[in-house]
Tab-separated table of C-alpha atoms in Angstrom:
chain	number	residue	atom	x	y	z
A	252	MET	CA	-47.007	88.394	9.978
A	253	ILE	CA	-43.162	85.729	11.175
A	254	ASP	CA	-45.512	84.424	13.510
A	255	GLU	CA	-48.362	83.503	10.960
A	256	SER	CA	-45.581	82.327	8.192
A	257	PHE	CA	-44.400	80.461	10.965
A	258	GLN	CA	-47.765	78.334	11.581
A	259	TRP	CA	-48.052	78.251	8.419
A	260	ARG	CA	-44.315	76.080	7.372
A	261	LYS	CA	-45.854	74.414	10.441
A	262	GLU	CA	-49.246	73.253	9.392
A	263	TYR	CA	-48.134	71.996	5.994
A	264	THR	CA	-44.549	70.724	7.443
A	265	VAL	CA	-43.278	73.029	4.739
A	266	ASN	CA	-39.206	72.037	5.976
A	267	ASP	CA	-40.158	68.477	5.383
A	268	LEU	CA	-41.937	68.254	1.962
A	269	SER	CA	-39.777	65.974	-0.682
A	270	GLU	CA	-41.486	64.156	-3.085
A	271	SER	CA	-41.016	60.484	-1.061
A	272	VAL	CA	-43.894	61.910	1.611
A	273	LEU	CA	-46.557	63.434	-0.535
A	274	PRO	CA	-48.578	61.283	-3.483
A	275	LYS	CA	-46.973	60.372	-6.667
A	276	TRP	CA	-50.073	60.708	-8.713
A	277	LEU	CA	-49.425	64.602	-8.277
A	278	PHE	CA	-46.488	65.233	-9.813
A	279	GLU	CA	-47.335	62.587	-12.779
A	280	ILE	CA	-50.167	64.725	-13.707
A	281	GLY	CA	-48.812	67.408	-14.628
A	282	ALA	CA	-50.827	69.878	-13.428
A	283	LEU	CA	-48.022	72.094	-11.564
A	284	PHE	CA	-44.485	72.324	-12.600
A	285	LEU	CA	-41.440	75.135	-13.628
A	286	HIS	CA	-40.168	75.041	-16.711
A	287	GLY	CA	-39.305	78.114	-19.370
A	288	TYR	CA	-38.595	81.758	-19.286
A	289	ASP	CA	-40.964	84.726	-20.173
A	290	LYS	CA	-39.277	87.404	-22.067
A	291	GLU	CA	-37.713	89.153	-19.327
A	292	GLY	CA	-35.896	86.386	-17.884
A	293	TYR	CA	-37.906	85.543	-15.542
A	294	LYS	CA	-38.695	81.854	-14.473
A	295	LEU	CA	-42.166	80.067	-15.744
A	296	PHE	CA	-44.776	78.373	-12.891
A	297	TRP	CA	-46.500	76.654	-15.050
A	298	PHE	CA	-50.649	75.973	-13.346
A	299	LYS	CA	-52.962	73.956	-15.924
A	300	VAL	CA	-56.265	74.405	-14.841
A	301	LYS	CA	-57.665	71.745	-16.606
A	302	HIS	CA	-55.625	69.088	-14.617
A	303	HIS	CA	-57.701	70.305	-11.707
A	304	THR	CA	-60.348	69.367	-10.276
A	305	ARG	CA	-62.456	70.451	-7.022
A	306	ASP	CA	-62.244	67.327	-4.236
A	307	PRO	CA	-61.857	68.426	-0.576
A	308	LYS	CA	-60.341	64.814	0.201
A	309	GLN	CA	-56.991	66.017	-2.203
A	310	GLN	CA	-57.674	69.884	-1.625
A	311	LEU	CA	-54.628	69.253	1.193
A	312	ASP	CA	-52.148	67.373	-0.711
A	313	LYS	CA	-51.873	70.289	-3.578
A	314	LYS	CA	-52.016	72.498	-0.754
A	315	LYS	CA	-48.440	71.060	-0.414
A	316	LEU	CA	-47.351	70.390	-4.024
A	317	VAL	CA	-47.598	73.870	-3.944
A	318	ALA	CA	-45.730	74.959	-1.508
A	319	PHE	CA	-43.386	72.145	-2.021
A	320	TRP	CA	-42.169	73.512	-5.733
A	321	LEU	CA	-42.321	77.372	-4.417
A	322	GLU	CA	-40.089	75.683	-1.668
A	323	HIS	CA	-37.512	74.044	-3.876
A	324	TYR	CA	-37.643	77.072	-6.285
A	325	ALA	CA	-36.742	79.052	-3.120
A	326	LYS	CA	-33.958	76.837	-2.406
A	327	ARG	CA	-32.522	76.265	-5.836
A	328	ASP	CA	-32.609	79.855	-7.284
A	329	HIS	CA	-32.296	81.641	-3.818
A	330	GLY	CA	-35.844	84.304	-4.201
A	331	LYS	CA	-35.123	84.753	-7.274
A	332	PRO	CA	-38.595	86.781	-9.256
A	333	LEU	CA	-41.158	84.331	-11.325
A	334	THR	CA	-43.915	84.543	-13.516
A	335	VAL	CA	-47.387	82.479	-12.960
A	336	VAL	CA	-49.049	81.074	-16.106
A	337	PHE	CA	-52.274	80.054	-15.933
A	338	ASP	CA	-53.151	78.213	-18.918
A	339	MET	CA	-56.701	77.687	-18.972
A	340	ALA	CA	-57.235	76.257	-21.810
A	341	GLU	CA	-60.205	73.104	-22.206
A	342	THR	CA	-61.463	74.031	-18.931
A	343	GLY	CA	-65.530	74.925	-17.387
A	344	ILE	CA	-67.509	74.992	-14.498
A	345	SER	CA	-65.512	71.842	-12.320
A	346	HIS	CA	-62.551	73.059	-12.833
A	347	ILE	CA	-63.294	76.350	-10.450
A	348	ASP	CA	-62.090	76.226	-6.736
A	349	LEU	CA	-61.597	79.615	-5.408
A	350	ASP	CA	-60.523	78.050	-1.648
A	351	PHE	CA	-57.612	76.695	-3.667
A	352	VAL	CA	-56.799	79.497	-5.574
A	353	ARG	CA	-57.532	81.891	-2.536
A	354	PHE	CA	-54.260	79.641	-0.846
A	355	ILE	CA	-51.826	80.125	-4.247
A	356	VAL	CA	-52.878	84.320	-3.441
A	357	ASN	CA	-51.711	84.060	0.072
A	358	CYS	CA	-48.663	82.461	-0.978
A	359	PHE	CA	-47.230	84.981	-3.297
A	360	THR	CA	-48.329	87.799	-0.560
A	361	ASP	CA	-47.927	86.207	2.601
A	362	TYR	CA	-45.703	83.784	2.475
A	363	TYR	CA	-43.790	84.618	-0.757
A	364	PRO	CA	-43.329	87.551	-1.442
A	365	ASN	CA	-41.252	89.761	-3.766
A	366	PHE	CA	-41.497	85.788	-6.056
A	367	LEU	CA	-43.844	87.359	-8.890
A	368	THR	CA	-43.656	88.886	-11.110
A	369	LYS	CA	-46.897	88.632	-13.128
A	370	ILE	CA	-49.818	86.562	-13.397
A	371	VAL	CA	-50.297	85.483	-16.947
A	372	ILE	CA	-53.486	83.471	-17.616
A	373	PHE	CA	-53.967	82.360	-20.862
A	374	GLU	CA	-58.097	82.092	-22.885
A	375	MET	CA	-59.758	82.028	-19.683
A	376	PRO	CA	-63.233	81.053	-20.441
A	377	TRP	CA	-65.851	83.636	-20.095
A	378	ILE	CA	-68.365	81.837	-18.193
A	379	MET	CA	-65.420	82.463	-15.050
A	380	ASN	CA	-65.578	86.191	-15.240
A	381	ALA	CA	-67.632	85.920	-11.820
A	382	ALA	CA	-65.200	84.186	-10.101
A	383	PHE	CA	-62.636	86.132	-10.694
A	384	LYS	CA	-64.471	88.816	-9.818
A	385	ILE	CA	-64.342	87.642	-6.638
A	386	VAL	CA	-60.259	86.699	-6.437
A	387	LYS	CA	-59.856	90.382	-7.184
A	388	GLY	CA	-61.076	91.397	-3.831
A	389	TRP	CA	-58.437	89.331	-2.132
A	390	LEU	CA	-55.616	90.883	-4.382
A	391	GLY	CA	-54.125	94.995	-3.519
A	392	PRO	CA	-53.460	96.899	-6.850
A	393	ASP	CA	-50.450	96.285	-7.260
A	394	ALA	CA	-51.340	91.889	-7.209
A	395	ILE	CA	-54.116	93.295	-10.216
A	396	SER	CA	-52.032	95.630	-11.922
A	397	MET	CA	-50.112	92.082	-12.631
A	398	LEU	CA	-53.106	90.319	-14.316
A	399	LYS	CA	-51.905	89.926	-18.057
A	400	PHE	CA	-55.274	88.966	-19.671
A	401	THR	CA	-53.592	86.831	-22.823
A	402	ASN	CA	-55.334	85.087	-25.801
A	403	LYS	CA	-52.810	82.951	-28.778
A	404	SER	CA	-52.913	86.389	-30.349
A	405	ASP	CA	-51.201	88.523	-28.079
A	406	VAL	CA	-49.857	85.610	-25.197
A	407	GLN	CA	-46.025	86.469	-26.952
A	408	GLU	CA	-45.845	89.832	-25.484
A	409	TYR	CA	-44.524	88.241	-22.675
A	410	ILE	CA	-43.528	85.349	-23.536
A	411	SER	CA	-41.197	83.679	-26.314
A	412	GLY	CA	-42.486	81.238	-28.748
A	413	GLU	CA	-39.904	79.118	-27.867
A	414	TYR	CA	-41.151	78.525	-24.317
A	415	LEU	CA	-44.834	78.620	-25.409
A	416	PRO	CA	-46.159	74.842	-26.340
A	417	PRO	CA	-47.875	74.313	-29.700
A	418	HIS	CA	-51.947	74.896	-28.764
A	419	MET	CA	-51.031	78.692	-27.558
A	420	GLY	CA	-48.849	78.949	-30.644
A	421	GLY	CA	-45.651	78.083	-30.025
A	422	THR	CA	-43.597	76.177	-31.190
A	423	ASP	CA	-41.803	74.470	-27.151
A	424	SER	CA	-41.458	70.893	-28.115
A	425	PHE	CA	-41.669	70.530	-24.196
A	426	LYS	CA	-43.384	67.148	-22.763
A	427	TYR	CA	-43.988	66.992	-18.901
A	428	SER	CA	-43.418	63.750	-17.948
A	429	TYR	CA	-42.271	62.141	-14.251
A	430	PRO	CA	-40.755	60.631	-13.134
A	431	PRO	CA	-37.980	61.913	-12.376
A	432	LEU	CA	-38.767	65.264	-10.944
A	433	VAL	CA	-39.094	68.496	-13.680
A	434	ASP	CA	-35.610	69.749	-14.192
A	435	ASP	CA	-37.304	72.921	-15.616
A	436	ASP	CA	-34.475	74.371	-17.493
A	437	PHE	CA	-33.001	70.771	-19.306
A	438	GLN	CA	-35.761	68.298	-19.290
A	439	THR	CA	-35.293	68.809	-23.124
A	440	PRO	CA	-33.516	66.731	-25.261
A	441	LEU	CA	-30.211	67.919	-24.704
A	442	CYS	CA	-26.608	67.452	-27.602
A	443	GLU	CA	-23.370	66.712	-25.716
A	444	ASN	CA	-21.938	70.028	-27.793
A	445	GLY	CA	-18.370	69.487	-26.816
A	446	PRO	CA	-15.863	68.994	-29.826
A	447	ILE	CA	-17.602	68.857	-33.343
A	448	THR	CA	-18.271	65.829	-34.939
A	449	ASN	CA	-19.025	64.339	-38.592
A	450	GLU	CA	-20.020	66.642	-40.471
A	451	ASP	CA	-19.302	69.700	-38.624
A	452	GLU	CA	-15.801	68.301	-38.203
A	453	HIS	CA	-13.654	70.736	-40.604
A	454	GLU	CA	-15.998	73.843	-38.786
A	455	SER	CA	-14.683	72.361	-35.408
A	456	LYS	CA	-10.937	72.119	-37.134
A	457	GLU	CA	-11.050	75.983	-37.534
A	458	GLU	CA	-13.135	77.051	-34.441
A	459	LEU	CA	-10.015	75.163	-32.144
A	460	ASP	CA	-7.379	77.018	-34.469
A	461	SER	CA	-9.320	79.885	-34.031
A	462	ASP	CA	-9.694	79.674	-29.752
A	463	THR	CA	-5.790	79.236	-30.422
A	464	LYS	CA	-5.153	82.641	-32.040
A	465	GLU	CA	-7.318	84.320	-30.127
A	466	MET	CA	-6.105	82.793	-26.424
A	467	GLY	CA	-2.559	83.785	-27.422
A	468	GLU	CA	-3.360	87.206	-28.208
A	469	LEU	CA	-5.536	86.896	-24.732
A	470	ASN	CA	-1.836	86.261	-22.788
A	471	GLU	CA	-0.157	89.498	-24.879
A	472	ALA	CA	-3.087	91.463	-23.766
A	473	GLN	CA	-3.025	90.812	-20.370
A	474	ASN	CA	0.792	91.240	-19.962
A	475	LEU	CA	0.518	94.275	-21.936
A	476	ASN	CA	-2.662	96.000	-19.443
A	477	GLN	CA	-0.542	94.531	-16.429
A	478	LYS	CA	2.433	97.514	-18.150
A	479	LYS	CA	-0.304	99.650	-18.330
A	480	MET	CA	-2.333	98.488	-14.670
A	481	ASN	CA	1.851	99.155	-13.180
A	482	SER	CA	2.408	102.444	-14.715
A	483	ILE	CA	-1.199	104.267	-13.180
A	484	GLU	CA	0.722	102.412	-9.553
A	485	HIS	CA	3.264	104.533	-10.419
A	486	ILE	CA	1.540	107.971	-11.454
A	487	SER	CA	-1.360	107.394	-8.629
A	488	LYS	CA	1.285	107.406	-5.952
A	489	SER	CA	3.787	110.395	-7.749
A	490	GLU	CA	0.524	112.136	-8.249
A	491	GLU	CA	-1.362	111.615	-4.520
A	492	THR	CA	-0.022	109.388	-1.337
A	493	ASP	CA	-3.230	108.954	-0.043
A	494	LYS	CA	-4.642	107.041	-2.780
A	495	THR	CA	-5.614	104.568	-2.694
A	496	GLU	CA	-2.927	101.627	-4.225
A	497	VAL	CA	-4.394	99.598	-7.915
A	498	LYS	CA	-3.071	96.541	-8.292
A	499	PRO	CA	-3.196	94.393	-11.007
A	500	LYS	CA	-5.046	91.878	-11.107
A	501	ASN	CA	-6.319	89.381	-13.495
A	502	ALA	CA	-9.716	88.934	-14.637
A	503	LYS	CA	-10.552	85.853	-13.502
A	504	LYS	CA	-9.865	86.740	-9.324
A	505	ALA	CA	-11.665	89.903	-9.862
A	506	LEU	CA	-14.585	88.190	-10.314
A	507	THR	CA	-17.060	86.598	-8.376
A	508	THR	CA	-16.697	82.915	-6.965
A	509	PHE	CA	-19.335	80.192	-6.626
A	510	LYS	CA	-17.390	78.160	-3.880
A	511	GLY	CA	-19.106	74.193	-4.269
A	512	PRO	CA	-18.115	71.265	-2.030
A	513	LEU	CA	-16.294	70.303	-5.517
A	514	LEU	CA	-15.799	72.644	-7.206
A	515	HIS	CA	-15.180	76.548	-7.547
A	516	ILE	CA	-16.673	78.043	-10.506
A	517	SER	CA	-15.792	82.065	-12.154
A	518	PRO	CA	-17.426	83.479	-12.780
A	519	ALA	CA	-20.503	83.484	-10.360
A	520	GLU	CA	-23.681	83.767	-11.652
A	521	GLU	CA	-23.942	85.395	-15.326
A	522	LEU	CA	-21.957	84.977	-18.708
A	523	TYR	CA	-21.576	88.076	-20.446
A	524	PHE	CA	-22.296	88.483	-24.064
A	525	GLY	CA	-22.800	90.594	-26.093
A	526	SER	CA	-25.380	92.220	-29.150
A	527	LYS	CA	-25.177	91.686	-32.602
A	528	GLU	CA	-23.533	95.524	-32.740
A	529	THR	CA	-20.692	94.623	-29.806
A	530	GLY	CA	-20.117	90.900	-31.255
A	531	GLU	CA	-19.051	89.482	-28.307
A	532	LYS	CA	-19.308	86.018	-29.135
A	533	LYS	CA	-17.034	84.110	-26.063
A	534	CYS	CA	-16.742	84.135	-22.865
A	535	LEU	CA	-14.586	81.700	-20.300
A	536	ILE	CA	-15.719	79.726	-17.005
A	537	VAL	CA	-12.544	78.628	-14.752
A	538	LEU	CA	-13.564	75.499	-12.325
A	539	THR	CA	-11.327	74.860	-9.855
A	540	ASN	CA	-10.953	71.404	-8.151
A	541	VAL	CA	-10.750	71.479	-4.014
A	542	THR	CA	-10.781	68.263	-3.896
A	543	LYS	CA	-8.298	65.257	-3.992
A	544	ASN	CA	-9.855	63.440	-5.683
A	545	VAL	CA	-10.264	63.607	-9.325
A	546	VAL	CA	-14.224	65.187	-10.382
A	547	ALA	CA	-15.670	64.367	-13.517
A	548	PHE	CA	-18.060	67.574	-15.613
A	549	LYS	CA	-20.128	68.441	-17.651
A	550	VAL	CA	-21.631	71.577	-18.912
A	551	ARG	CA	-25.656	71.365	-20.204
A	552	THR	CA	-27.348	74.096	-21.881
A	553	THR	CA	-30.277	75.032	-23.025
A	554	ALA	CA	-30.182	76.294	-25.799
A	555	PRO	CA	-27.566	73.647	-27.627
A	556	GLU	CA	-28.284	74.771	-30.926
A	557	LYS	CA	-26.521	78.325	-29.767
A	558	TYR	CA	-23.709	77.954	-27.653
A	559	ARG	CA	-20.375	75.124	-28.525
A	560	VAL	CA	-19.024	74.651	-25.165
A	561	LYS	CA	-15.521	73.391	-24.671
A	562	PRO	CA	-14.821	70.721	-23.400
A	563	SER	CA	-18.785	70.056	-22.610
A	564	ASN	CA	-17.875	66.783	-20.594
A	565	SER	CA	-14.170	66.265	-18.924
A	566	SER	CA	-12.599	66.044	-15.342
A	567	CYS	CA	-10.260	68.315	-12.953
A	568	GLU	CA	-7.137	66.919	-11.586
A	569	PRO	CA	-6.871	67.456	-7.714
A	570	GLY	CA	-6.237	70.898	-6.937
A	571	THR	CA	-5.887	72.460	-10.236
A	572	SER	CA	-8.194	75.194	-12.943
A	573	LEU	CA	-9.363	74.115	-16.376
A	574	ASP	CA	-11.032	77.030	-18.702
A	575	ILE	CA	-14.267	76.144	-20.850
A	576	ILE	CA	-14.735	78.359	-23.697
A	577	VAL	CA	-19.046	78.668	-24.450
A	578	SER	CA	-19.023	80.510	-28.022
A	579	LEU	CA	-22.008	81.124	-30.277
A	580	HIS	CA	-22.049	79.264	-33.167
A	581	GLY	CA	-22.968	79.936	-36.298
A	582	GLY	CA	-25.616	83.868	-36.612
A	583	PHE	CA	-27.309	83.131	-32.662
A	584	SER	CA	-26.801	85.943	-30.313
A	585	ALA	CA	-27.295	85.179	-26.611
A	586	SER	CA	-30.686	86.124	-25.207
A	587	LEU	CA	-31.456	86.266	-21.192
A	588	GLN	CA	-33.693	82.931	-20.855
A	589	ASP	CA	-30.380	80.889	-22.190
A	590	ARG	CA	-28.824	79.288	-19.326
A	591	PHE	CA	-26.070	76.910	-18.614
A	592	LEU	CA	-25.751	74.068	-15.991
A	593	ILE	CA	-22.683	72.711	-14.619
A	594	MET	CA	-22.834	68.530	-13.365
A	595	ALA	CA	-19.940	67.816	-11.188
A	596	ALA	CA	-19.237	64.681	-8.864
A	597	GLU	CA	-16.289	62.504	-6.930
A	598	MET	CA	-14.527	60.003	-9.084
A	599	ASP	CA	-12.551	57.103	-7.831
A	600	GLN	CA	-8.643	57.471	-7.997
A	601	SER	CA	-8.957	53.664	-10.011
A	602	SER	CA	-10.750	55.021	-12.485
A	603	GLY	CA	-10.020	56.005	-15.754
A	604	ALA	CA	-11.081	59.756	-17.202
A	605	GLY	CA	-11.302	58.609	-20.690
A	606	ALA	CA	-14.523	59.122	-22.694
A	607	PRO	CA	-15.801	55.745	-22.605
A	608	GLU	CA	-15.266	55.413	-18.207
A	609	LEU	CA	-16.772	59.558	-18.311
A	610	THR	CA	-19.816	58.061	-19.650
A	611	GLN	CA	-20.187	55.494	-17.995
A	612	PHE	CA	-19.224	56.786	-14.445
A	613	TRP	CA	-22.633	59.425	-15.083
A	614	LYS	CA	-24.288	56.269	-16.159
A	615	ASP	CA	-23.616	55.415	-12.756
A	616	VAL	CA	-22.979	58.193	-10.718
A	617	PRO	CA	-26.176	58.629	-8.014
A	618	ARG	CA	-27.799	61.459	-8.125
A	619	THR	CA	-27.396	62.374	-4.877
A	620	LYS	CA	-23.545	62.686	-4.691
A	621	VAL	CA	-23.426	65.194	-8.152
A	622	MET	CA	-22.762	68.817	-7.576
A	623	GLU	CA	-24.859	71.453	-9.614
A	624	HIS	CA	-24.785	74.545	-10.410
A	625	ARG	CA	-26.161	77.136	-12.994
A	626	LEU	CA	-25.445	80.476	-14.682
A	627	ARG	CA	-27.638	83.322	-16.929
A	628	CYS	CA	-27.131	84.670	-19.683
A	629	HIS	CA	-26.274	88.150	-19.736
A	630	VAL	CA	-26.164	90.473	-22.622
A	631	ILE	CA	-24.322	93.452	-22.602
A	632	GLU	CA	-25.048	96.538	-25.101
A	633	SER	CA	-21.471	98.715	-25.115
A	634	SER	CA	-20.078	98.969	-21.793
A	635	LYS	CA	-18.835	95.699	-21.004
A	636	PRO	CA	-18.272	94.475	-17.574
A	637	SER	CA	-15.587	93.301	-15.193
A	638	SER	CA	-16.136	89.040	-16.562
A	639	LEU	CA	-14.280	86.688	-18.067
A	640	THR	CA	-14.750	87.531	-22.459
A	641	LEU	CA	-12.520	86.499	-24.720
A	642	LYS	CA	-12.462	89.385	-26.757
A	643	ASP	CA	-10.048	92.812	-26.516
A	644	ASN	CA	-9.342	94.565	-22.679
A	645	ALA	CA	-10.456	90.512	-21.756
A	646	PHE	CA	-8.375	91.414	-18.478
A	647	ASN	CA	-9.130	95.234	-18.236
A	648	VAL	CA	-9.114	97.157	-14.623
A	649	PRO	CA	-12.308	95.540	-12.194
A	650	ALA	CA	-15.651	97.826	-12.301
A	651	LYS	CA	-15.411	100.235	-9.968
A	652	THR	CA	-17.186	99.699	-6.537
A	653	ASN	CA	-19.305	101.758	-4.668
A	654	GLU	CA	-16.600	101.821	-1.966
A	655	ASP	CA	-13.770	103.020	-5.114
A	656	LEU	CA	-16.498	105.550	-6.141
A	657	HIS	CA	-16.803	107.090	-2.500
A	658	VAL	CA	-12.928	107.313	-2.573
A	659	GLN	CA	-12.771	109.683	-5.614
A	660	LEU	CA	-15.208	111.422	-4.793
A	661	THR	CA	-14.639	112.546	-1.131
A	662	ARG	CA	-10.692	113.285	-3.100
A	663	LEU	CA	-13.042	115.527	-5.998
A	664	LEU	CA	-14.689	117.174	-2.834
A	665	GLN	CA	-11.200	117.441	-1.376
A	666	ILE	CA	-9.446	119.301	-4.355
A	667	ASN	CA	-13.032	120.842	-4.687
A	668	LYS	CA	-12.359	122.730	-1.342
A	669	ARG	CA	-8.773	123.230	-2.542
A	670	LEU	CA	-9.899	125.400	-5.555
A	671	GLU	CA	-12.190	127.032	-3.450
A	672	GLU	CA	-8.641	128.698	-0.922
A	673	GLN	CA	-7.174	129.131	-3.907
A	674	MET	CA	-9.821	131.377	-5.582
A	675	ASN	CA	-10.486	133.018	-1.994
A	676	ARG	CA	-6.964	133.586	-1.511
A	677	CYS	CA	-6.832	135.116	-4.154
A	678	LEU	CA	-9.655	136.966	-4.563
A	679	TRP	CA	-8.414	138.370	-0.965
A	680	PHE	CA	-4.570	139.121	-3.200
A	681	GLN	CA	-6.632	140.591	-6.220
A	682	GLN	CA	-8.898	143.302	-3.075
A	683	LEU	CA	-5.674	143.591	-1.346
A	684	SER	CA	-4.026	144.900	-4.235
A	685	VAL	CA	-6.820	147.172	-5.132
A	686	VAL	CA	-6.917	148.760	-1.862
A	687	LEU	CA	-2.823	149.985	-2.159
A	688	SER	CA	-2.921	150.976	-5.287
A	689	LEU	CA	-5.925	153.308	-4.472
A	690	LEU	CA	-3.828	154.068	-1.004
A	691	SER	CA	-0.881	154.890	-3.497
A	692	VAL	CA	-3.011	157.198	-5.682
A	693	THR	CA	-4.293	159.161	-2.802
A	694	VAL	CA	-0.919	159.662	-1.354
A	695	ALA	CA	0.592	160.374	-4.660
A	696	ALA	CA	-2.337	162.848	-4.972
A	697	PHE	CA	-1.887	164.384	-1.368
A	698	CYS	CA	2.502	165.028	-1.321
A	699	PHE	CA	1.519	167.135	-5.355
A	700	TYR	CA	-1.242	168.566	-3.474
A	701	LEU	CA	1.267	169.707	-0.628
A	702	ALA	CA	3.918	170.713	-3.327
A	703	SER	CA	1.492	172.898	-5.631
A	704	ALA	CA	0.255	174.671	-1.676
A	705	GLN	CA	4.432	175.286	-1.212
A	706	ARG	CA	4.984	176.925	-4.345
A	707	SER	CA	2.353	179.262	-4.199
């Protein structure tokens, strides 16, 4: 399988596939692209079947386009699973291409295993039933269970309306266009949601005041937690000398960190928000400039109507860290489908860092010099993770690792063993005392017998 995979990558020149080596019209027709998420938070890989016609002369280029998108996704999202959507609306006999379908199936079964979560087939014409019986023969039982045949009435069981186009019963206003290459998460028009102006100015001031207040509470909470953790250390040392020392850490150090060439970003992958019941409304992103120049950054989101990001467009001085507050707006709640994009680029020393200079900078900077990093949203129901959530206990002791749990389990087993030894000793003393008691009774009875015998 390894040899076959290498041969396949060589045949389709997968390592060298780029926009420049593929015909431009392949991208322009919009038959294949990545956009949106299903209800489980998996990326959607769209096949607009009506844009595909069977043509042997174009077959190799079309197969390379599939390989291009899968490789592009694999490099960018490191193999996270995705959901394939075959939009078969307005299709007929001329769009049936079993050789192309078999190539797609082989891509997922042989060359990109574990990528596939499900295949959503929308409004498959009855005339294609015979063709799909052949396709099912190529699939194993696990893959067949992934097939979801849907229509307008039930497709939202798998994909919410916000990522479905109107002809599928959704509300997604996304319109495919090329160039540039579809940046799936952030292709739709987005507002820069930094400090709010105009009609929301009053609300902005209130939010800033509340942010200042919460940051003050945050510092107090940090000091209290550090004291608690110091006391925990003291107790731990006095109870058991072999116990692992508990060191007070703030949440920033406890989190995983993405180490980019320009910025280190914490958390590395996910922002933790609570549900409506838990009420977590704010999170913190920490950016650290690791260069010798000023780094400009922008923060964008797939759901600008939900979130307020402060600051969303600013700069970070060399060697310094900057906190970005991400807050839910109004009555909205976070969802697994929401994403954030952090863009960063180095600025010249002579460039200013004001709003006009930043606006002009982002217009002029080449895309090849822009660092990008994506963050997902994670919704928690009750327990709080070790993340920078701007609420009470924001700087709690980080969640225990497997190693910590293993150490604790070992200690419990040792304590249990000591208790068993103590119980065994107690039982032994109890048995000994019973034997001694019986012996004393026997000796006393014998002495009494001898005394009575001498009298008689």
